[in-house]
Amino acid sequence: GVRFPSSFETSPISKEAILEMLSNGLQEVINSNCLSQLLYQIDIPEEEYINQLNDPEFIPQISEIILRREAYKVYLRSIY
Protein backbone atom coordinates (compact mmCIF):
# COMPACT_ATOMS: atom_id res chain seq x y z
CA GLY A 1 0.00 0.00 0.00
CA VAL A 2 2.98 2.36 -0.18
CA ARG A 3 2.48 4.88 -2.98
CA PHE A 4 5.58 6.09 -4.74
CA PRO A 5 5.65 9.17 -6.99
CA SER A 6 4.92 8.50 -10.67
CA SER A 7 8.48 9.58 -11.49
CA PHE A 8 9.82 6.65 -9.44
CA GLU A 9 10.99 4.69 -12.48
CA THR A 10 12.73 7.61 -14.18
CA SER A 11 14.08 9.70 -11.30
CA PRO A 12 16.19 8.23 -8.51
CA ILE A 13 14.85 8.43 -4.97
CA SER A 14 17.21 8.31 -2.02
CA LYS A 15 17.22 5.34 0.31
CA GLU A 16 16.20 7.64 3.15
CA ALA A 17 13.17 8.89 1.21
CA ILE A 18 12.11 5.33 0.40
CA LEU A 19 12.49 4.33 4.05
CA GLU A 20 10.43 7.33 5.13
CA MET A 21 7.62 6.43 2.70
CA LEU A 22 7.81 2.83 3.85
CA SER A 23 7.70 3.85 7.52
CA ASN A 24 4.59 5.96 6.90
CA GLY A 25 2.92 3.04 5.12
CA LEU A 26 3.88 0.67 7.93
CA GLN A 27 2.28 2.97 10.48
CA GLU A 28 -1.00 2.65 8.56
CA VAL A 29 -0.63 -1.15 8.43
CA ILE A 30 0.06 -1.29 12.17
CA ASN A 31 -3.03 0.82 12.84
CA SER A 32 -5.14 -1.66 10.83
CA ASN A 33 -3.63 -4.68 12.71
CA CYS A 34 -2.35 -6.34 9.52
CA LEU A 35 1.40 -6.16 10.13
CA SER A 36 2.03 -9.85 10.75
CA GLN A 37 0.09 -10.70 7.57
CA LEU A 38 2.16 -8.22 5.55
CA LEU A 39 5.46 -9.51 6.95
CA TYR A 40 4.42 -13.06 6.09
CA GLN A 41 3.70 -12.02 2.48
CA ILE A 42 7.05 -10.25 2.23
CA ASP A 43 8.73 -13.32 3.73
CA ILE A 44 10.25 -11.73 6.82
CA PRO A 45 11.11 -14.46 9.35
CA GLU A 46 8.86 -14.33 12.40
CA GLU A 47 11.77 -14.39 14.86
CA GLU A 48 13.34 -11.38 13.12
CA TYR A 49 10.06 -9.50 13.52
CA ILE A 50 9.68 -10.60 17.16
CA ASN A 51 13.25 -9.52 17.97
CA GLN A 52 12.37 -5.99 16.86
CA LEU A 53 9.08 -5.66 18.79
CA ASN A 54 10.60 -4.14 21.94
CA ASP A 55 12.93 -1.81 20.07
CA PRO A 56 11.91 1.85 20.39
CA GLU A 57 12.97 2.24 16.76
CA PHE A 58 10.66 -0.59 15.66
CA ILE A 59 9.19 1.04 12.55
CA PRO A 60 12.52 2.26 11.10
CA GLN A 61 14.12 -1.13 11.85
CA ILE A 62 11.31 -3.10 10.18
CA SER A 63 11.34 -0.65 7.24
CA GLU A 64 15.03 -1.35 6.72
CA ILE A 65 14.47 -5.10 6.94
CA ILE A 66 11.63 -4.95 4.41
CA LEU A 67 13.65 -2.80 2.01
CA ARG A 68 16.62 -5.18 2.19
CA ARG A 69 14.42 -8.25 1.67
CA GLU A 70 12.64 -6.75 -1.34
CA ALA A 71 15.95 -5.57 -2.83
CA TYR A 72 17.32 -9.09 -2.41
CA LYS A 73 14.30 -10.52 -4.24
CA VAL A 74 14.89 -8.10 -7.12
CA TYR A 75 18.56 -9.09 -7.20
CA LEU A 76 17.72 -12.80 -7.29
CA ARG A 77 15.22 -12.26 -10.13
CA SER A 78 17.83 -10.39 -12.15
CA ILE A 79 20.28 -13.30 -11.84
CA TYR A 80 17.87 -16.17 -12.49
PDB file of C-alpha atoms in Angstrom:
ATOM      1  CA  GLY A   1       0.000   0.000   0.000  1.00  0.00           C
ATOM      2  CA  VAL A   2       2.977   2.357  -0.177  1.00  0.00           C
ATOM      3  CA  ARG A   3       2.477   4.877  -2.979  1.00  0.00           C
ATOM      4  CA  PHE A   4       5.582   6.091  -4.742  1.00  0.00           C
ATOM      5  CA  PRO A   5       5.651   9.165  -6.986  1.00  0.00           C
ATOM      6  CA  SER A   6       4.920   8.503 -10.670  1.00  0.00           C
ATOM      7  CA  SER A   7       8.484   9.585 -11.494  1.00  0.00           C
ATOM      8  CA  PHE A   8       9.822   6.648  -9.437  1.00  0.00           C
ATOM      9  CA  GLU A   9      10.990   4.690 -12.484  1.00  0.00           C
ATOM     10  CA  THR A  10      12.732   7.615 -14.176  1.00  0.00           C
ATOM     11  CA  SER A  11      14.078   9.699 -11.298  1.00  0.00           C
ATOM     12  CA  PRO A  12      16.185   8.227  -8.509  1.00  0.00           C
ATOM     13  CA  ILE A  13      14.846   8.431  -4.972  1.00  0.00           C
ATOM     14  CA  SER A  14      17.215   8.315  -2.023  1.00  0.00           C
ATOM     15  CA  LYS A  15      17.218   5.337   0.306  1.00  0.00           C
ATOM     16  CA  GLU A  16      16.205   7.636   3.154  1.00  0.00           C
ATOM     17  CA  ALA A  17      13.174   8.891   1.205  1.00  0.00           C
ATOM     18  CA  ILE A  18      12.111   5.327   0.397  1.00  0.00           C
ATOM     19  CA  LEU A  19      12.491   4.325   4.053  1.00  0.00           C
ATOM     20  CA  GLU A  20      10.431   7.329   5.131  1.00  0.00           C
ATOM     21  CA  MET A  21       7.620   6.428   2.704  1.00  0.00           C
ATOM     22  CA  LEU A  22       7.814   2.825   3.847  1.00  0.00           C
ATOM     23  CA  SER A  23       7.699   3.849   7.520  1.00  0.00           C
ATOM     24  CA  ASN A  24       4.594   5.959   6.896  1.00  0.00           C
ATOM     25  CA  GLY A  25       2.920   3.040   5.118  1.00  0.00           C
ATOM     26  CA  LEU A  26       3.881   0.673   7.930  1.00  0.00           C
ATOM     27  CA  GLN A  27       2.277   2.969  10.476  1.00  0.00           C
ATOM     28  CA  GLU A  28      -1.000   2.647   8.557  1.00  0.00           C
ATOM     29  CA  VAL A  29      -0.628  -1.147   8.428  1.00  0.00           C
ATOM     30  CA  ILE A  30       0.061  -1.291  12.167  1.00  0.00           C
ATOM     31  CA  ASN A  31      -3.027   0.817  12.836  1.00  0.00           C
ATOM     32  CA  SER A  32      -5.141  -1.663  10.832  1.00  0.00           C
ATOM     33  CA  ASN A  33      -3.632  -4.681  12.706  1.00  0.00           C
ATOM     34  CA  CYS A  34      -2.346  -6.340   9.521  1.00  0.00           C
ATOM     35  CA  LEU A  35       1.404  -6.156  10.133  1.00  0.00           C
ATOM     36  CA  SER A  36       2.031  -9.847  10.745  1.00  0.00           C
ATOM     37  CA  GLN A  37       0.092 -10.695   7.572  1.00  0.00           C
ATOM     38  CA  LEU A  38       2.162  -8.222   5.549  1.00  0.00           C
ATOM     39  CA  LEU A  39       5.458  -9.510   6.947  1.00  0.00           C
ATOM     40  CA  TYR A  40       4.416 -13.056   6.089  1.00  0.00           C
ATOM     41  CA  GLN A  41       3.699 -12.020   2.480  1.00  0.00           C
ATOM     42  CA  ILE A  42       7.048 -10.251   2.228  1.00  0.00           C
ATOM     43  CA  ASP A  43       8.728 -13.324   3.728  1.00  0.00           C
ATOM     44  CA  ILE A  44      10.254 -11.727   6.817  1.00  0.00           C
ATOM     45  CA  PRO A  45      11.109 -14.464   9.355  1.00  0.00           C
ATOM     46  CA  GLU A  46       8.861 -14.327  12.403  1.00  0.00           C
ATOM     47  CA  GLU A  47      11.768 -14.390  14.856  1.00  0.00           C
ATOM     48  CA  GLU A  48      13.342 -11.380  13.122  1.00  0.00           C
ATOM     49  CA  TYR A  49      10.061  -9.498  13.525  1.00  0.00           C
ATOM     50  CA  ILE A  50       9.675 -10.603  17.162  1.00  0.00           C
ATOM     51  CA  ASN A  51      13.247  -9.522  17.971  1.00  0.00           C
ATOM     52  CA  GLN A  52      12.366  -5.992  16.858  1.00  0.00           C
ATOM     53  CA  LEU A  53       9.080  -5.658  18.792  1.00  0.00           C
ATOM     54  CA  ASN A  54      10.599  -4.137  21.936  1.00  0.00           C
ATOM     55  CA  ASP A  55      12.931  -1.814  20.069  1.00  0.00           C
ATOM     56  CA  PRO A  56      11.913   1.853  20.392  1.00  0.00           C
ATOM     57  CA  GLU A  57      12.970   2.240  16.757  1.00  0.00           C
ATOM     58  CA  PHE A  58      10.658  -0.587  15.660  1.00  0.00           C
ATOM     59  CA  ILE A  59       9.190   1.039  12.548  1.00  0.00           C
ATOM     60  CA  PRO A  60      12.524   2.263  11.101  1.00  0.00           C
ATOM     61  CA  GLN A  61      14.119  -1.132  11.850  1.00  0.00           C
ATOM     62  CA  ILE A  62      11.308  -3.101  10.176  1.00  0.00           C
ATOM     63  CA  SER A  63      11.337  -0.652   7.242  1.00  0.00           C
ATOM     64  CA  GLU A  64      15.026  -1.346   6.720  1.00  0.00           C
ATOM     65  CA  ILE A  65      14.471  -5.102   6.941  1.00  0.00           C
ATOM     66  CA  ILE A  66      11.633  -4.950   4.406  1.00  0.00           C
ATOM     67  CA  LEU A  67      13.655  -2.805   2.007  1.00  0.00           C
ATOM     68  CA  ARG A  68      16.623  -5.177   2.191  1.00  0.00           C
ATOM     69  CA  ARG A  69      14.415  -8.248   1.669  1.00  0.00           C
ATOM     70  CA  GLU A  70      12.640  -6.754  -1.335  1.00  0.00           C
ATOM     71  CA  ALA A  71      15.947  -5.568  -2.834  1.00  0.00           C
ATOM     72  CA  TYR A  72      17.321  -9.086  -2.407  1.00  0.00           C
ATOM     73  CA  LYS A  73      14.297 -10.522  -4.244  1.00  0.00           C
ATOM     74  CA  VAL A  74      14.888  -8.101  -7.123  1.00  0.00           C
ATOM     75  CA  TYR A  75      18.557  -9.089  -7.196  1.00  0.00           C
ATOM     76  CA  LEU A  76      17.716 -12.796  -7.292  1.00  0.00           C
ATOM     77  CA  ARG A  77      15.217 -12.260 -10.131  1.00  0.00           C
ATOM     78  CA  SER A  78      17.834 -10.393 -12.152  1.00  0.00           C
ATOM     79  CA  ILE A  79      20.276 -13.297 -11.840  1.00  0.00           C
ATOM     80  CA  TYR A  80      17.866 -16.168 -12.489  1.00  0.00           C
TER      81      TYR A  80
END
